[in-house]
Short mmCIF file of C-alpha atoms in Angstrom, two decimals:
data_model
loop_
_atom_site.label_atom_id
_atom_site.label_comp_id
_atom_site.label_asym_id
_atom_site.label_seq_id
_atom_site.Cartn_x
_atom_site.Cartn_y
_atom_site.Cartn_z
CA UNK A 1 335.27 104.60 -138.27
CA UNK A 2 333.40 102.72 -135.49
CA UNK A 3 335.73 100.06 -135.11
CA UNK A 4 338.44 102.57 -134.63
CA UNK A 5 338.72 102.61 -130.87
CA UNK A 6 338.97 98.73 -130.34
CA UNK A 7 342.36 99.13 -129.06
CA UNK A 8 342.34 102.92 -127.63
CA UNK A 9 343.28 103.50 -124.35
CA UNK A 10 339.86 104.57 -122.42
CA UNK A 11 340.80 107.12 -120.09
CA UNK A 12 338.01 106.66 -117.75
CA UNK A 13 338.95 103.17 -116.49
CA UNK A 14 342.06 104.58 -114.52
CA UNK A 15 341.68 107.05 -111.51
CA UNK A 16 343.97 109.40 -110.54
CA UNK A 17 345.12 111.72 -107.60
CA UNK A 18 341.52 111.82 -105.40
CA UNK A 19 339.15 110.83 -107.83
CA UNK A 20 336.74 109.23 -106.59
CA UNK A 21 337.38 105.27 -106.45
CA UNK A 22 334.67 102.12 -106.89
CA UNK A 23 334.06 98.95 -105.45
CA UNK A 24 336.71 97.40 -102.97
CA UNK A 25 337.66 93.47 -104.12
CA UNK A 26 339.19 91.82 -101.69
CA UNK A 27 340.70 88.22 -102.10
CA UNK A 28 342.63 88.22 -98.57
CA UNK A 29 340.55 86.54 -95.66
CA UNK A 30 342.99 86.55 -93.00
CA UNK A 31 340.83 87.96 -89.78
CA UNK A 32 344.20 89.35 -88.59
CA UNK A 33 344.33 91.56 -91.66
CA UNK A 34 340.09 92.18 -91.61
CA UNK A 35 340.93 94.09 -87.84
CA UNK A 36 343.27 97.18 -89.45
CA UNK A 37 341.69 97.10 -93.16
CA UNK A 38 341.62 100.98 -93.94
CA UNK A 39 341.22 101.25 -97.38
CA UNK A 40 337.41 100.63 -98.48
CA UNK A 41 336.39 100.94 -94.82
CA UNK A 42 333.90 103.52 -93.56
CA UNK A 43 336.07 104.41 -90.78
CA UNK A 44 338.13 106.88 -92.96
CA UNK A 45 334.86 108.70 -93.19
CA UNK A 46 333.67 109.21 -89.55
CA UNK A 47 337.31 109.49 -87.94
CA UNK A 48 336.40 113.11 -87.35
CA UNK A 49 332.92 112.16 -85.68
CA UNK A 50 335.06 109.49 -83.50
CA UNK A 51 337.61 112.24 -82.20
CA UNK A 52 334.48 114.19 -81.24
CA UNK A 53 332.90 111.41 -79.56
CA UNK A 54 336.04 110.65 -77.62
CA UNK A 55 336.45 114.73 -76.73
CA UNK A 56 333.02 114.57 -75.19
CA UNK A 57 334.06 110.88 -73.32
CA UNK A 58 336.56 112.95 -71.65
CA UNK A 59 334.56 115.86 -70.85
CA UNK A 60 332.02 113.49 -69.35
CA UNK A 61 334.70 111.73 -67.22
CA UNK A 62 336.72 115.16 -65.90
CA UNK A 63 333.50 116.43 -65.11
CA UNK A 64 332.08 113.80 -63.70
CA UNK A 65 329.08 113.49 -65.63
CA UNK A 66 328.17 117.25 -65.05
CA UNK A 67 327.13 119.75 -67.36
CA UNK A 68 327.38 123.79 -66.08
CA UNK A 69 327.86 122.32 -62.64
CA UNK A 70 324.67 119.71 -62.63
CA UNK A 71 325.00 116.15 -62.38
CA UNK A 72 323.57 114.45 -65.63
CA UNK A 73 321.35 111.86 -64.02
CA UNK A 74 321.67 108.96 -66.44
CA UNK A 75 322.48 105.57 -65.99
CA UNK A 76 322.55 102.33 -68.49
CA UNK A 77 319.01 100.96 -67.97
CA UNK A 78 317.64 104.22 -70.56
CA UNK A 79 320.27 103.68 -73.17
CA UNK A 80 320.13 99.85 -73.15
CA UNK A 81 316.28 100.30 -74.19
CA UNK A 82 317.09 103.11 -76.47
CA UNK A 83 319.91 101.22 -77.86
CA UNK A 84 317.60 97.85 -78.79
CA UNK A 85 315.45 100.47 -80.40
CA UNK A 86 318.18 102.48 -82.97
CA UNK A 87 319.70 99.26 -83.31
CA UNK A 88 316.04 97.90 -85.22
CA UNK A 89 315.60 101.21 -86.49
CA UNK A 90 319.32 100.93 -88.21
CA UNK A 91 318.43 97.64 -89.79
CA UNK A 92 315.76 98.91 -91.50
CA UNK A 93 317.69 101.58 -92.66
CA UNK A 94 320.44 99.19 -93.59
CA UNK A 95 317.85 96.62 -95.65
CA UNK A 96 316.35 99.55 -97.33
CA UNK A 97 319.86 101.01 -98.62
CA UNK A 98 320.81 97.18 -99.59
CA UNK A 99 317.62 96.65 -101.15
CA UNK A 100 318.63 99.08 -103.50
CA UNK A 101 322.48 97.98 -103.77
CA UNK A 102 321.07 93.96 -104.54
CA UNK A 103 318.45 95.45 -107.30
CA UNK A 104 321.03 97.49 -109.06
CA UNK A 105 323.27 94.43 -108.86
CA UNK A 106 320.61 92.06 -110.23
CA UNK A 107 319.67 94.50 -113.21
CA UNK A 108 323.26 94.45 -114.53
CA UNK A 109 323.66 91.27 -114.21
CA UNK A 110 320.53 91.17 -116.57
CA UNK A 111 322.08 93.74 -118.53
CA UNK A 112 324.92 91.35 -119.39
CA UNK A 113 322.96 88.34 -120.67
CA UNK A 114 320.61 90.14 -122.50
CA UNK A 115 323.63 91.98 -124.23
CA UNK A 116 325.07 88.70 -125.15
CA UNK A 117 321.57 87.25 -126.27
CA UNK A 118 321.33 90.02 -128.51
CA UNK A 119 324.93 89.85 -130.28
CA UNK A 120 324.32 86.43 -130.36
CA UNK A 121 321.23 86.43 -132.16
CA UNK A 122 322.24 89.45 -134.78
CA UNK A 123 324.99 87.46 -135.77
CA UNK A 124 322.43 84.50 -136.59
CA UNK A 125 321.20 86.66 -139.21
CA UNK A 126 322.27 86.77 -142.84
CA UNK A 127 324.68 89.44 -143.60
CA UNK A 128 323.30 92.36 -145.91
CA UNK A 129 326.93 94.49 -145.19
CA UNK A 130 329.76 94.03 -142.83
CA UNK A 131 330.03 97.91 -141.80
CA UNK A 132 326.13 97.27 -140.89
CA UNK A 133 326.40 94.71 -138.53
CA UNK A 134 329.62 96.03 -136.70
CA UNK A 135 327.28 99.43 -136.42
CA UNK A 136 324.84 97.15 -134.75
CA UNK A 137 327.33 95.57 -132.43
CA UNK A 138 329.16 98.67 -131.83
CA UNK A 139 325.76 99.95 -130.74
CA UNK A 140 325.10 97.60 -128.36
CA UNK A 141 328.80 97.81 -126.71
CA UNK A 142 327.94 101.34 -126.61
CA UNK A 143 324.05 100.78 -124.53
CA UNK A 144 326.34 99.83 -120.83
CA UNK A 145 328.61 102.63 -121.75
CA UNK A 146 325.77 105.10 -122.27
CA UNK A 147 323.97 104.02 -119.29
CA UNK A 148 327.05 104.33 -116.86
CA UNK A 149 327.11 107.83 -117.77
CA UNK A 150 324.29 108.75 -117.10
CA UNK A 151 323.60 107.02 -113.97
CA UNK A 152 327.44 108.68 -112.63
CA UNK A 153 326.26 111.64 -114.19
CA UNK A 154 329.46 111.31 -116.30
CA UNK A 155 330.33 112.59 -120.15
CA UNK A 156 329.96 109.70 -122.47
CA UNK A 157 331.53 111.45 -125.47
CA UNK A 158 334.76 109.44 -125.49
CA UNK A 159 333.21 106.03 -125.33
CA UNK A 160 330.90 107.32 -127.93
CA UNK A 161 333.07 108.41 -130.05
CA UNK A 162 335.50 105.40 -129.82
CA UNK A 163 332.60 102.87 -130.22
CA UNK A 164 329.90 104.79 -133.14
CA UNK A 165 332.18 107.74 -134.66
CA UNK A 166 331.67 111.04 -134.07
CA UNK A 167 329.51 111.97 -136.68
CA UNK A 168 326.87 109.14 -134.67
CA UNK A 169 327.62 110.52 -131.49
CA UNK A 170 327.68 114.41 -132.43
CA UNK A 171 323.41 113.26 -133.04
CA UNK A 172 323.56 111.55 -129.33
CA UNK A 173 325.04 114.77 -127.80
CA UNK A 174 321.94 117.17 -127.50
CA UNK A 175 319.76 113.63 -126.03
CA UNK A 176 319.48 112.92 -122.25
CA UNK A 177 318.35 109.76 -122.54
CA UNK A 178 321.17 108.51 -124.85
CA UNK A 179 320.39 104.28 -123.74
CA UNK A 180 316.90 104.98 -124.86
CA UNK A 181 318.19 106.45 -128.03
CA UNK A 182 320.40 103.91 -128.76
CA UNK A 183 318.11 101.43 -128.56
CA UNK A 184 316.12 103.46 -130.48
CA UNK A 185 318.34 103.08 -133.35
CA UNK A 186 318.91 99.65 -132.98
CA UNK A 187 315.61 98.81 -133.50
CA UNK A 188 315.37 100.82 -136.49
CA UNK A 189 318.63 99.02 -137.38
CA UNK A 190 316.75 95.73 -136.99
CA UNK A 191 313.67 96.84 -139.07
CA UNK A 192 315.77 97.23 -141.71
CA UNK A 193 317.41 94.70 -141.75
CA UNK A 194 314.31 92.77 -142.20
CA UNK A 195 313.38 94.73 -144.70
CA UNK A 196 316.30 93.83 -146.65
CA UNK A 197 315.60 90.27 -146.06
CA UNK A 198 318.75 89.57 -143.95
CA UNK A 199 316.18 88.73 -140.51
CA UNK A 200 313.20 86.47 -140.38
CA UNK A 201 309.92 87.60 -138.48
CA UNK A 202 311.08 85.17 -135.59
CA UNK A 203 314.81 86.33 -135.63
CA UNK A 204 312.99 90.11 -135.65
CA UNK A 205 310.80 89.16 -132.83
CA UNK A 206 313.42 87.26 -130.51
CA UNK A 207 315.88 90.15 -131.25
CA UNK A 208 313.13 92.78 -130.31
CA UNK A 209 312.42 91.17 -127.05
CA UNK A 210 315.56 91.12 -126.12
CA UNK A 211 315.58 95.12 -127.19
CA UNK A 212 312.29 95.33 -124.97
CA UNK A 213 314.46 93.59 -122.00
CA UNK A 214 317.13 96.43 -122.04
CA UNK A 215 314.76 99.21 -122.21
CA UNK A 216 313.19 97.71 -118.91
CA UNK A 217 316.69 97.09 -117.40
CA UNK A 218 317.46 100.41 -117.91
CA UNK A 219 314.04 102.25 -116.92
CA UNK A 220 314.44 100.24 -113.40
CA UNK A 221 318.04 101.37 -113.10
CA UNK A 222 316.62 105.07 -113.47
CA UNK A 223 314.18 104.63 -111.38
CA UNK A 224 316.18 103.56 -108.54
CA UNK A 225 318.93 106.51 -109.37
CA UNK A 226 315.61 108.61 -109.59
CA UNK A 227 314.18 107.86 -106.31
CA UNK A 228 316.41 107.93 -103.36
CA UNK A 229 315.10 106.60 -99.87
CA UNK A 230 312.95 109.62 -98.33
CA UNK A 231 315.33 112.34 -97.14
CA UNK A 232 312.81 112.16 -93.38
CA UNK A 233 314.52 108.61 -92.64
CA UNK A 234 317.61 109.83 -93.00
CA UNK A 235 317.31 112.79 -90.72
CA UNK A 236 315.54 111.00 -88.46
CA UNK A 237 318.82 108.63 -87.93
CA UNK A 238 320.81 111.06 -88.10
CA UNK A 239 320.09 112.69 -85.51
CA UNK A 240 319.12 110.21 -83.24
CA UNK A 241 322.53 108.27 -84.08
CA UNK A 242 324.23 111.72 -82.65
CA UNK A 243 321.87 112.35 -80.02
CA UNK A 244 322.53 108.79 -78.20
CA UNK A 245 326.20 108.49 -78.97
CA UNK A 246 326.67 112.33 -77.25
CA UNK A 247 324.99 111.20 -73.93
CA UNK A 248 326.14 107.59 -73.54
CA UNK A 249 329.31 109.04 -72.20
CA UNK A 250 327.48 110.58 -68.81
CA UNK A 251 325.49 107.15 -68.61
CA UNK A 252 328.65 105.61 -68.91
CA UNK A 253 330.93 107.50 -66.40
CA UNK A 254 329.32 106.44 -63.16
CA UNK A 255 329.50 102.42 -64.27
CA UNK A 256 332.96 102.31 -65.83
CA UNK A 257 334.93 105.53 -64.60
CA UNK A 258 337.50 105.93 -66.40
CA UNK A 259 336.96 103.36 -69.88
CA UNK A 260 334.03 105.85 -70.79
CA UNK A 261 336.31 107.77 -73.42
CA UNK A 262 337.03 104.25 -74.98
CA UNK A 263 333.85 102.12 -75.03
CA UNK A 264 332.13 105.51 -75.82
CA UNK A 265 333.94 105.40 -79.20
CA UNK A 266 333.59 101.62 -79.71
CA UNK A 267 329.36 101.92 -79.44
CA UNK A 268 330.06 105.35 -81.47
CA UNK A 269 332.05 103.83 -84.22
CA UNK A 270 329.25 100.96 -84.31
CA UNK A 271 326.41 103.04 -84.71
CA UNK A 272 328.35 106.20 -87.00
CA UNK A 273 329.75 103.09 -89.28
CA UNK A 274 326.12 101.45 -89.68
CA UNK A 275 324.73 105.14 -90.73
CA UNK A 276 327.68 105.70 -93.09
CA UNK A 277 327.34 102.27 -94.61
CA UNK A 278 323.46 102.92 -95.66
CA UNK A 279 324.01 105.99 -96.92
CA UNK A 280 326.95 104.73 -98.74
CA UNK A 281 325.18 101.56 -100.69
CA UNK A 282 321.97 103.42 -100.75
CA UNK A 283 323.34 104.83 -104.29
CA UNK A 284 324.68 101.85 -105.87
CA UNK A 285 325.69 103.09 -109.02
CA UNK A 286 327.86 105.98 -107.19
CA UNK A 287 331.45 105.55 -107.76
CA UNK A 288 332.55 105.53 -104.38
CA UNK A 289 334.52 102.61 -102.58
CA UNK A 290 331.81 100.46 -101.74
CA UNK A 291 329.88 101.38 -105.56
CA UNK A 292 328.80 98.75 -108.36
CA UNK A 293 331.62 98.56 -110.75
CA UNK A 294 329.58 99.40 -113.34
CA UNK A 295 332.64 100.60 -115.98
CA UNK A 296 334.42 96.66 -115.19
CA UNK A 297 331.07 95.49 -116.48
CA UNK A 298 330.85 97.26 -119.00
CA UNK A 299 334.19 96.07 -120.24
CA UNK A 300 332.85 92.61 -119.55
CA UNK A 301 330.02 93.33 -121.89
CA UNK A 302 332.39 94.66 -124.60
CA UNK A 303 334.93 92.02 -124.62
CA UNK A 304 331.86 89.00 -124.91
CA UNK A 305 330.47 90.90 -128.15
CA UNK A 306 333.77 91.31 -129.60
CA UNK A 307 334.91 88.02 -128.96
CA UNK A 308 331.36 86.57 -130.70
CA UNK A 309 331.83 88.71 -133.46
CA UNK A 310 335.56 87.44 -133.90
CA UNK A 311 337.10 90.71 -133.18
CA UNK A 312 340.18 91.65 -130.80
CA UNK A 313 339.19 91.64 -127.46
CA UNK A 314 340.19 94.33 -124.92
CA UNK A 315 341.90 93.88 -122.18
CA UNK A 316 339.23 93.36 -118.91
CA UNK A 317 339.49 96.18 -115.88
CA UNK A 318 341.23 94.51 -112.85
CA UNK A 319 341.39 95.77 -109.26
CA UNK A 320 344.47 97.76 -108.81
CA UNK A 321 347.24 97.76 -105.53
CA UNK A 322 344.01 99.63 -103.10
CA UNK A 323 341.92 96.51 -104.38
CA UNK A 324 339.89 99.03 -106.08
CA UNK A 325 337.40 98.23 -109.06
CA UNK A 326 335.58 100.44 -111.31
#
C-alpha cells in the first residue's frame, strides 16, 4: 500500500493557467538578455504604480511644477538628502527580508542531509520486516512533503496518501502539525524496532538525533513562517517610497524640463522594485516567482531515499519554458 505511489503522477508539481509559480532559474547570462527579462521580474508587479508615476511626471511638467495654481517650491538639494536616507532605510528593509530568504534556504538544505543521514542509518539496521522499514522510509519521504504543506498552507492528502496509505494518512488528517506527528511516529517506529532487537542503543541514539535535528529544522522553519517582519516597517516604507517618488517630479521639472516624466519613472521603478523585492523574499517559503522551491526539494529528498533503499527513483522537478521551479 505505501509503496503504491512510487510512480504516480503528483499533480502538484505542474502549474497551470495562473497558479501561482516558484522560483525563477536562470542559466542565460547574456547582459543583453538581463535588460528586457520579464518573466520572474518585479516589474510585472508595479507596472501600474510606474504608469502613475509617469501620469504625475506629466502633470508636473504641463503645469509647471504647480499645484491649484501655486508653484511647488522644490528643488534637488531636499530629495538628494532624502534620497541617501530611503535608500539606507531600503537596505535594511532589504537585509531583513533576505535574512529570512538565506535562513529558510539554510534550514532545507539541513533538511536534506539530515533526511539522508537518517535513511542511511535505518538501513544499517537489521531487518525485523520489509513492509516495516519501507513504512519507515516512506515516512521520512513523507516529513518534506508534510512540511511544504503546511508552510504553503497547501492540502497534503495526495502526497500522503501516495507515500503512507490512506488508512495512515486518514489518522494525519484531523493533526495540524502533521511533520511533528510524523516524526512522532517515527520515533515510535524506532523504539520498536529496538525492542525487537533489529537497532543497537548507538544505532537508536544516532538515529534519534538525527530525529531531534528535523524537529528543530522544522520548529525554525515555523517560526520564521510564524513571525513576519513587523507590519510598522512596512508601512513606514511604504509610504515614504510613495511620498518621495510623487514629489520628485516638481523637484525635477525646473532642472530637466521636459525628461521629468522619464527619469521620474527610472528613480520610481528603483525605489517601487526595491519595496516589491523585500516584500517578495520576506516569505520565502511562498510560492511566488522569486519563492524557495521547496516541492523540487522535496523531490530531491525522495529520489536520495529511494535510490538508498534500492527502489525506482522518480523522475526530479526541472524548470519549465518560463524558467520556473517549484
Amino acid at each position: 500500500m505505501v509503496r503504491q505511489g512510487l510512480n504516480n503522477f503528483r499533480h502538484d508539481d505542474i502549474f497551470i493557467g495562473n497558479t501561482p509559480s516558484n522560483m525563477i532559474i536562470r542559466s542565460e547570462k547574456n547582459w543583453l538578455k538581463l535588460l528586457f527579462v520579464w518573466n520572474g521580474s518585479v516589474l510585472r508587479l508595479i507596472v501600474p504604480q510606474l504608469i502613475f508615476m509617469f501620469a504625475v511626471g506629466i502633470v508636473a511638467l504641463m503645469t509647471d511644477g504647480r499645484i491649484f495654481g501655486e508653484k511647488v517650491p522644490l528643488n534637488t538639494i531636499p530629495f538628494t538628502l532624502a534620497g541617501v536616507a530611503l535608500a539606507i532605510f531600503l537596505a535594511f528593509r532589504n537585509n531583513a527580508s533576505y535574512d529570512r530568504y538565506w535562513e529558510g534556504r539554510k534550514l532545507w538544505g539541513h533538511i536534506l542531509v539530515s533526511t539522508r543521514n537518517l535513511a542511511s542509518l535505518r538501513l544499517s539496521c537489521s531487518d525485523v520486516g520489509e513492509d516495516e522499514k519501507d513504512l519507515f522510509l516512506n515516512r521520512i519521504i513523507a516529513f518534506p512533503y508534510a512540511l511544504k504543506h503546511m508552510l504553503r498552507n497547501t492540502d497534503a492528502s495526495n502526497d500522503l496518501v501516495m507515500l503512507l496509505g490512506e488508512e495512515e494518512e486518514k489518522g494525519l488528517r484531523a493533526i495540524n502539525n502533521k511533520p511533528m506527528a510524523i516524526l512522532d511516529r517515527l520515533r515510535k517506529s524506532l523504539f520498536s524496532l529496538h525492542n525487537q532487537g533489529g537497532a543497537s542503543d548507538t544505532q537508536v541514539w544516532l538515529i534519534d538525533n538525527q530525529l531531534s535535528q528535523l524537529s528543530e529544522m522544522s520548529g525554525g522553519c515555523e517560526r520564521i513562517f510564524s513571525t513576519p517582519i513587523p507590519f510598522a516597517y512596512s508601512v513606514l516604507l511604504h509610504r515614504t517610497v510613495y511620498g518621495y517618488c510623487l514629489l520628485l517630479p516638481f523637484g525635477l521639472v525646473d532642472s530637466i524640463g521636459a525628461a521629468t516624466p522619464i527619469i521620474s519613472v527610472f528613480i520610481s521603478y528603483t525605489l517601487l522594485a526595491l519595496e516589491a523585492i523585500a516584500s517578495d523574499i520576506a516569505d520565502p517559503f511562498s510560492r511566488n516567482q522569486n519563492g524557495l522551491p521547496l516541492s523540487s526539494i522535496s523531490r530531491t529528498i525522495e529520489r536520495n531515499v529511494r535510490e538508498l533503499n534500492g527502489q525506482a527513483i522518480p523522475d526530479p522537478i526541472r524548470p519549465n519554458k518560463k524558467f520556473e521551479l517549484v
